[in-house]
Every structure is written in structure tokens, then in C-alpha cells.
XYZ file of C-alpha atoms in Angstrom:
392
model
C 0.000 0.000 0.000
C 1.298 3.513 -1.004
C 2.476 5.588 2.077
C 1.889 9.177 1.831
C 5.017 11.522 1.972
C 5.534 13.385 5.644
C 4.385 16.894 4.379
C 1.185 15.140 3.023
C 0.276 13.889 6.379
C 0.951 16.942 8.278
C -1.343 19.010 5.811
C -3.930 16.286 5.808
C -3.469 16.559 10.174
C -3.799 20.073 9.670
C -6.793 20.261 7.780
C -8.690 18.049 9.907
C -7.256 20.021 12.917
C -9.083 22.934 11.376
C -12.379 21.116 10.419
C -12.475 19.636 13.928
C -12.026 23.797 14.802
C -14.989 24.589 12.956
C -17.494 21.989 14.202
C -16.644 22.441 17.864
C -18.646 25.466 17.927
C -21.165 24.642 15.976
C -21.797 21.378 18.042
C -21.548 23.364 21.220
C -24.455 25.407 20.335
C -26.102 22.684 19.484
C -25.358 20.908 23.009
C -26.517 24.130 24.878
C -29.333 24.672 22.505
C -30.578 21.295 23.675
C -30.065 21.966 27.234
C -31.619 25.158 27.216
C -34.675 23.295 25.341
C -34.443 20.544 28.118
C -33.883 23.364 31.362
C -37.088 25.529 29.921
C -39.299 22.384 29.767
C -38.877 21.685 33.697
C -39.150 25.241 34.411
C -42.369 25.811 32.643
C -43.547 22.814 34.437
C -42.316 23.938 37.617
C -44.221 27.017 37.026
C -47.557 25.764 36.169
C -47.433 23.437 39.380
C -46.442 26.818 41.488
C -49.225 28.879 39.936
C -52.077 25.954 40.306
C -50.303 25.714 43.730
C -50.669 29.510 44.712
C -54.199 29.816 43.162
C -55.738 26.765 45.251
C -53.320 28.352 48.577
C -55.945 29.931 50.542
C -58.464 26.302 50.302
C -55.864 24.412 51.379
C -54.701 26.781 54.229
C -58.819 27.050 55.660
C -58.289 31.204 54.641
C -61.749 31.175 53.075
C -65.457 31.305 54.088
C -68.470 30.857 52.142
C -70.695 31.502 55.397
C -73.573 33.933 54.267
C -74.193 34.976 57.985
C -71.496 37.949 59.457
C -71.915 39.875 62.324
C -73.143 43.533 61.536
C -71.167 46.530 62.264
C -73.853 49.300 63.054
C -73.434 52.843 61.960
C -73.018 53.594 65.607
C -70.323 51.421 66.374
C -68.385 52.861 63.604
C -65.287 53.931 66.484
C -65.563 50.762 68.169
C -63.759 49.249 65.244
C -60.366 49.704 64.171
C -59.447 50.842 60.180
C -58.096 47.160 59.109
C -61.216 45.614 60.939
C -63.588 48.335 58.840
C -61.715 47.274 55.908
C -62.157 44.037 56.212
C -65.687 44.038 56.666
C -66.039 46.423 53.864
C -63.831 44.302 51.468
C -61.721 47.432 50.625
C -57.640 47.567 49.744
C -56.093 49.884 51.824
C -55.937 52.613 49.280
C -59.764 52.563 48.786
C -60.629 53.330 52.375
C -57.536 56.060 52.374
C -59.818 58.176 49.781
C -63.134 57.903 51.847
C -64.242 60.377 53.820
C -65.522 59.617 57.543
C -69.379 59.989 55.802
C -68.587 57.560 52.731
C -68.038 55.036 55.571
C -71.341 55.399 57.169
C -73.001 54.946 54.059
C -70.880 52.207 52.936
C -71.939 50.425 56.542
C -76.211 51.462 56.093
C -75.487 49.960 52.674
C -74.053 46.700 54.585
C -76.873 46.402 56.989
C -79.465 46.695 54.806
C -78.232 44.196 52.505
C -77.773 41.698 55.611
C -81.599 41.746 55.990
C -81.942 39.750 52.639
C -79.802 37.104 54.077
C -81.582 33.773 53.587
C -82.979 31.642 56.654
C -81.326 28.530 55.788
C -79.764 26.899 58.431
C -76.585 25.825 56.268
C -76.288 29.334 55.684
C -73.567 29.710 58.574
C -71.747 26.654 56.956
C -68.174 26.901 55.394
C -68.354 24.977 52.298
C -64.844 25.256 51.927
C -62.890 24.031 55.089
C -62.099 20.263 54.528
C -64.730 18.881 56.926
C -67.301 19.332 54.037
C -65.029 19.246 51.164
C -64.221 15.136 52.287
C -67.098 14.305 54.981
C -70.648 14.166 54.116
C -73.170 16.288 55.740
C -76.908 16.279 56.117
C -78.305 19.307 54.124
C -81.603 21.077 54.018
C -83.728 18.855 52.620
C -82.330 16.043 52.834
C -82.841 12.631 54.915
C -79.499 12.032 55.742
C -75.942 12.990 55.301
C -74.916 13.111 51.482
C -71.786 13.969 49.615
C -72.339 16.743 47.176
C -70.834 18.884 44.486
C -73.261 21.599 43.500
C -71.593 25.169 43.308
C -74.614 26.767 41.678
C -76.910 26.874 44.706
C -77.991 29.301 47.095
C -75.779 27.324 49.473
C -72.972 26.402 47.914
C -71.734 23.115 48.317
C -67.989 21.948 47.424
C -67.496 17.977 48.602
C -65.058 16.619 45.920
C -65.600 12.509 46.810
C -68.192 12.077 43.571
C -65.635 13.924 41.058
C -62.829 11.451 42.491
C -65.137 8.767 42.618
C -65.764 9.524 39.462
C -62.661 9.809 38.097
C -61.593 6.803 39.609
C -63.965 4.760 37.988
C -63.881 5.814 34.154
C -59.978 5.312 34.432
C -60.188 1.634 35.996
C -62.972 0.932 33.223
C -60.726 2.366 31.119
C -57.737 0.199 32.095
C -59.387 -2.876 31.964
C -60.535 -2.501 28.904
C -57.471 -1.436 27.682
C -54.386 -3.163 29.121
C -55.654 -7.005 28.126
C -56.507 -5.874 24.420
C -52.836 -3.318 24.129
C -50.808 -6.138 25.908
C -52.132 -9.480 24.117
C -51.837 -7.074 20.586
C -47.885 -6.519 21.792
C -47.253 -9.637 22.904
C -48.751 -11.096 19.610
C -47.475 -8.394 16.943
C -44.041 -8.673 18.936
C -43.545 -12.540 19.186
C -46.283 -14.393 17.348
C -47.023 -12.379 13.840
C -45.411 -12.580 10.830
C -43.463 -9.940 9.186
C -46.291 -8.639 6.795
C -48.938 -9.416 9.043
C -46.608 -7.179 11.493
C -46.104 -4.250 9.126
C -50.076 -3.945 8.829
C -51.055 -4.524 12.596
C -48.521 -2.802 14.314
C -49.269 0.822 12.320
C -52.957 0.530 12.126
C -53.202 0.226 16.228
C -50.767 3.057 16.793
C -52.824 5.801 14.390
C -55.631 5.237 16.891
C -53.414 7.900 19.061
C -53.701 10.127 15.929
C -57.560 10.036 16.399
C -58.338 13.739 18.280
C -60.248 12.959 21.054
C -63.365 15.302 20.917
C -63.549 12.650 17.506
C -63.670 9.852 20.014
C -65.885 11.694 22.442
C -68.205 12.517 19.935
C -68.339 8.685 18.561
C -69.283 7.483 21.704
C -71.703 10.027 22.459
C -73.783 9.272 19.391
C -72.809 5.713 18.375
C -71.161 3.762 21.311
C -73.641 4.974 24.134
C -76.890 3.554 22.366
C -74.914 0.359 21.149
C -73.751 -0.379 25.336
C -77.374 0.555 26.383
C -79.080 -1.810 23.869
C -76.639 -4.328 24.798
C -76.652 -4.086 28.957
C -80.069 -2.713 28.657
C -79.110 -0.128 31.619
C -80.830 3.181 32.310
C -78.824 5.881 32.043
C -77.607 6.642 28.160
C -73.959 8.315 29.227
C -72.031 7.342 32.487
C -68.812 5.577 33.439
C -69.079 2.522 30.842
C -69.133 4.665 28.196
C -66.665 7.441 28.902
C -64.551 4.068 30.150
C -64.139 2.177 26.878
C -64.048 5.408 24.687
C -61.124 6.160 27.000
C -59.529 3.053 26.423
C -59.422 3.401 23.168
C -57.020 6.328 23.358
C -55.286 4.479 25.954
C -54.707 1.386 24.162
C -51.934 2.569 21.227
C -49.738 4.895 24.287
C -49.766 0.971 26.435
C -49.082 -1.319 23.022
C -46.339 0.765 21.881
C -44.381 0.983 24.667
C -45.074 -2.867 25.777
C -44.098 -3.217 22.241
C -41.076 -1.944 22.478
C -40.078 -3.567 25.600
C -41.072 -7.237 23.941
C -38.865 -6.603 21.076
C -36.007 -5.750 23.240
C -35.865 -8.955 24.895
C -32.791 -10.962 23.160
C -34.110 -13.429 21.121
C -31.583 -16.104 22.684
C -34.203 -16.137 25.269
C -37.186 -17.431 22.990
C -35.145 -19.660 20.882
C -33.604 -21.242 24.103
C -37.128 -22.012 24.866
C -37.961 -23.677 21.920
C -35.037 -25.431 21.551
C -35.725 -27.130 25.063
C -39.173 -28.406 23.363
C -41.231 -24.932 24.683
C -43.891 -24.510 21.986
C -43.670 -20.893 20.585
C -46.939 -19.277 22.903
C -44.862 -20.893 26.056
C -41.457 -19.162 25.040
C -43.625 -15.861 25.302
C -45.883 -16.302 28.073
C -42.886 -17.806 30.400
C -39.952 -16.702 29.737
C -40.270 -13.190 27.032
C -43.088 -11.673 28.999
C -41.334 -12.011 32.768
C -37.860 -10.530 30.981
C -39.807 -7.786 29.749
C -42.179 -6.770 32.889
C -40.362 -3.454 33.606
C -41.238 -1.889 30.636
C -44.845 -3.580 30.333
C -45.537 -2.343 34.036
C -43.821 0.903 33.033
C -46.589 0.955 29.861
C -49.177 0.548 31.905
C -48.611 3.319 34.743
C -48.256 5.778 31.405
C -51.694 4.265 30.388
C -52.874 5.178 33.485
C -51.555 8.386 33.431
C -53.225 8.868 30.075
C -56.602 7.597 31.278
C -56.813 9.702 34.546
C -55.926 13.395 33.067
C -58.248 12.692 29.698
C -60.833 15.597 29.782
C -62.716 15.824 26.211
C -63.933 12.288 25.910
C -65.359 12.207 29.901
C -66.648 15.111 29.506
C -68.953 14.311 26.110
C -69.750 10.784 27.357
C -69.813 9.882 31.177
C -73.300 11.837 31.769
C -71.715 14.474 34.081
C -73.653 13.811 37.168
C -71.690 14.263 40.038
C -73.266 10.839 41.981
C -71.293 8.702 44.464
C -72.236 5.106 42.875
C -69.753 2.295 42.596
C -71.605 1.355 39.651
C -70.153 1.661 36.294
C -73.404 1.925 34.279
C -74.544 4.960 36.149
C -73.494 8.718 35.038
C -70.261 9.919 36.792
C -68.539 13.529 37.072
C -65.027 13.384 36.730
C -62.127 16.070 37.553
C -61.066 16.817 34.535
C -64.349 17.185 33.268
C -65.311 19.666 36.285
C -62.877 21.983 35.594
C -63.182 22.302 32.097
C -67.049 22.371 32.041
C -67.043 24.952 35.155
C -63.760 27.249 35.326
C -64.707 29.519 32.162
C -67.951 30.458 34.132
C -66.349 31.198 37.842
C -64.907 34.729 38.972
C -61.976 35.401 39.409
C -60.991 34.671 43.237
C -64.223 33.650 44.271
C -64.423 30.099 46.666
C -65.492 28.297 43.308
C -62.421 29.525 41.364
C -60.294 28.281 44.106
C -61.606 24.898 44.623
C -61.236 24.049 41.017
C -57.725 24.937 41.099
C -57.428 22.913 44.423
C -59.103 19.672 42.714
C -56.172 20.315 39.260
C -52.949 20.018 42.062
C -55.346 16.646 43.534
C -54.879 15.429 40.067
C -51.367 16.836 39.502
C -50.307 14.879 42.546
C -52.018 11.791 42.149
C -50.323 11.457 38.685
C -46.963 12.485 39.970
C -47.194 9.972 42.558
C -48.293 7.191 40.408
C -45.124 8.062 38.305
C -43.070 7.952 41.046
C -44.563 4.731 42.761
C -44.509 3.189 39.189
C -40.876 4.317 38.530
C -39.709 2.495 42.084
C -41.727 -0.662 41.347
C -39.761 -1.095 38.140
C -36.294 -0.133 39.053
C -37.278 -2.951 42.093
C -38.184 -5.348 38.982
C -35.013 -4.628 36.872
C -32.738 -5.588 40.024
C -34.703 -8.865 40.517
C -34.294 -10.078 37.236
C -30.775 -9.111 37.086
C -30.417 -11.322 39.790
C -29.110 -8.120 42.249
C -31.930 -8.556 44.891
């Protein structure tokens, strides 16, 4: 082989030298444009969690009262009170008492008073629908025979308990995941293992584009189509509730809980199947006993992300679970989930009022409970890995 004289190879060195000069920069921007990119995605989520945080603050600190019934400051007390106190009765800033006159105040308190008169009667008038006694214990309202949990903030007397909406919630997403995980994990397990290369090519594409299907399209299929076929079918009463809601749901769950299961199957060395059927295993053995227990991290992992999908889905609940806030175990009656509540609910409340709050309060509930199924998921299959590495 030709060698290439000395002052070649140092000019050849050189130039490379000098290319190597040029892409350095061009790959450090590139490395700090992704970390930038990366750094700006957990701020922004840091951000939203502190402003859902800060907005549902005073519910979860007991700061507000939705009591109708105040003690009345007469005119004639007027000096028995001091500024702050007057201000607080009056629901004025600082600077708007500053610019009233000693008379203004009168008024503003004659004004009070007589409004107090139209107070209503009703004994759960003095209640605070807020504090977490009746926002998690039920209580026995006006008109009613015994103690009941209810959501109903359009009422004289409002009334905040959230147990339906997680009730609620709760059930749609274990309908969901029932309906979902058998169907996503037998299609992986077969399109992974079992199938044929053509048959694979068709099967595995045509699930995953169900996660291109929007899901007000999927709401609005099973409010028309899939809610009369499940009634004719079950023959229940009500047309929409937690059935319905629960298998439309699963179908956007099942393509997020086949791909990743998917994924996970294929990874699994194929030493480990052919080991199997070299031993006499037939092929449905190899992947029930031995491919499917190699690859449980990731199918568990699949399934938490399913989970996660089901619980924060908001178009499809709220078009087909009925939207009746009702504390039933039963599937086939309507339910009222969280998601649905504050979508439905939060353009219509003002701004800072105990309604406003609450639905901010029930969005960090959710935001938790999905963070800490993450987390508990995340543990479970690091705890998995280790076992099946053979390191606990």
C-alpha cells in the first residue's frame, strides 16, 4: 500500500485540525441549545405546578369562608372598630378606604346592613363549604334525609365535597384500564412474538394511528354511536355514564400501552425465545414464560403511562360519562369526573371567588395523584429490573 510523503500527512493533520475547529462550535451550540430546550421544559412545568399551587393556597390553608351569615357593624359602632377591621368588613384595599371620607363610611356600613336583611334563613347558611370537613365528609343538608356527599356550586348554598368527582374519576380510568391493558398487551405480545413480518407491518401501524384520532372525535363517537350500542346491549338506564366514557377512554389508551409494551417485547434478546424452543417450549410458552417475565419493567412501566393517560383525559369524559356528580360504585350509572369539572365549570367562575379556588385545588389533587403514580410506578420497576438481574 502507497504511504503518503511526511508533508502530506501533516497538511492532511492540519486540515482536519481545522475542520475539527470549525465543528466544535457549531456542536456546542447545538449541546446548549438542547439543554436550554431541556432546562425551559422543567421550568415551565415547575411554574404551572407553582401557579395551580398559589391559586388553590388559601383552600388548602382554611383562609376562606363561604358563610352567608357575618356579624353587623352598626353605623353607631363605627369607632368601636379599628381601620383594618372596617376594611375588612367592607372588602376594601387599603388605598380605597384612604380616599373615603368619615361619611362615605357610614353609608358604605347602612349599605351593609341593609343588605344583611336579605340574608336567607337557611340553616346551612352559617356553613363553610370550603374548610375540609365538608369538602371530604358528608353532611346532612336542608332537605335532605341524611348525610350526602355533594358537588353543586350553583346553589344558594354552595356546596364543594369533591368525593363524587374522584369517585368519578376513579372509575372511568379503571374501566378504562381494563378494557385497555388485556386488548394493548395481548396485541404486543402477539405483533411482537407471534405475527409474521407482513402481518406485522399492517397490525402494528394501524393500532398506533388510533393515538392520531383527536379525542373530541372519540368523544363525539361514543356520544352518538357507542352509548346507544352499550345501552341496547346491557339494557341499563342511564344513556352516558362511566361505561361509556370508560371504553371510549380506552381506546385512546390502548396505542400509548401497546407501543411501549411493544417496544419492551422486542427488546428482549431473542436467545431467550429460541432457548425455549429449543428445550421443546412450543412458541406461545417461550412468550408467556420466559419473554413476557424478561420484559415486565417496561410492560408495568406501559401501563402506569396508560394510566396516566386515562386519569388526566378531559374531552372524551366530559362528552360521554353523563356528568352527574353521583357517588355510585356502579359503572353503568353517570359519573362527574375532575377533569371534566374543571373544564365544564372554570370559564364560568370569577376570578378569586371560593369556586375559582376549589377548582384549582381539585387540578394540584390530580397533579399529585399522577406524579405519585409516576413515582410509585418508577420504584416498582427499578425494584423489577434488580430482581431479574439477579441483584436482589
Amino acid at each position: 500500500m502507497p504511504q503518503l510523503p511526511q508533508h502530506a500527512k501533516r497538511s492532511a493533520g492540519w486540515m482536519g485540525l481545522k475542520r475539527g475547529h470549525r465543528a466544535r462550535p457549531l456542536e456546542w451550540c447545538v449541546e446548549k441549545g438542547i439543554f436550554i430546550i431541556s432546562l425551559s421544559a422543567i421550568v415551565t412545568t415547575l411554574l404551572i405546578f407553582v401557579f395551580i399551587a398559589r391559586e388553590s393556597l388559601p383552600i388548602l390553608l382554611g383562609q376562606m369562608d363561604s358563610s352567608h351569615h357575618q356579624q353587623i357593624i352598626a353605623v353607631a359602632d363605627i369607632d368601636k372598630h379599628t381601620p383594618e377591621e372596617l376594611m375588612k368588613y367592607l372588602k376594601m384595599s387599603k388605598a380605597e378606604y384612604e380616599e373615603m371620607d368619615r361619611d362615605t363610611v357610614k353609608l358604605m356600613l347602612e349599605v351593609k346592613a341593609d343588605g344583611a336583611k336579605d340574608q336567607t334563613t337557611d340553616k346551612d347558611a352559617g356553613v363553610n363549604t370550603t374548610s375540609w370537613r365538608y369538602l371530604l365528609s358528608p353532611h346532612q343538608w336542608s332537605g335532605y334525609d341524611k348525610p350526602e356527599y355533594i358537588w353543586q356550586p350553583v346553589s344558594e348554598i354552595q356546596k364543594f365535597n369533591i368525593i363524587p368527582l374522584i369517585i368519578g374519576s376513579l372509575k372511568t380510568t379503571l374501566v378504562a384500564m381494563f378494557f385497555a391493558v388485556p386488548l394493548a398487551l395481548g396485541a404486543a405480545l402477539y405483533v411482537s412474538q407471534l405475527a409474521g413480518n407482513r402481518t406485522r407491518e399492517v397490525v402494528k401501524p394501524v393500532i398506533e394511528m388510533l393515538s392520531g384520532i383527536p379525542s373530541v372525535v372519540m368523544g363525539f363517537f361514543a356520544l352518538l354511536v357507542m352509548a346507544s350500542f352499550l345501552q341496547n346491549v346491557f339494557g341499563y338506564e342511564s344513556r352516558l355514564n362511566a361505561l361509556v366514557a370508560g371504553v371510549a377512554l380506552g381506546f385512546a389508551v390502548i396505542p400509548v400501552i401497546f407501543t411501549i409494551a411493544e417496544d419492551a417485547l422486542t427488546s428482549v434478546p431473542r436467545s431467550f425465545s429460541q432457548g425455549a424452543l429449543a428445550l421443546g417450549a412450543s412458541r406461545w410458552r417461550a412468550t408467556w414464560q420466559i419473554v413476557l417475565p424478561a420484559a415486565l419493567p417496561g410492560v408495568f412501566a406501559a401501563v402506569i403511562l396508560g394510566f396516566g393517560r386515562a386519569i388526566g383525559e378531559t374531552m372524551i369524559v366530559l362528552m360521554a360519562s353523563g356528568n352527574a356528580s353521583i357517588l355510585s360504585a356502579s359503572p353503568t350509572d353517570s359519573a362527574r369526573t375532575i377533569t371534566a369539572t374543571i373544564a365544564a365549570e372554570l370559564a364560568e367562575t370569577v376570578f378569586g371567588s371560593h369556586h375559582y379556588r376549589l377548582l384549582f385545588m381539585i387540578g394540584l389533587l390530580l397533579f399529585a395523584v399522577t406524579f405519585l403514580a409516576n413515582v410509585a410506578g418508577e420504584i416498582i420497576v427499578h425494584r423489577l429490573k434488580k430482581r431479574l438481574e439477579g441483584r436482589a
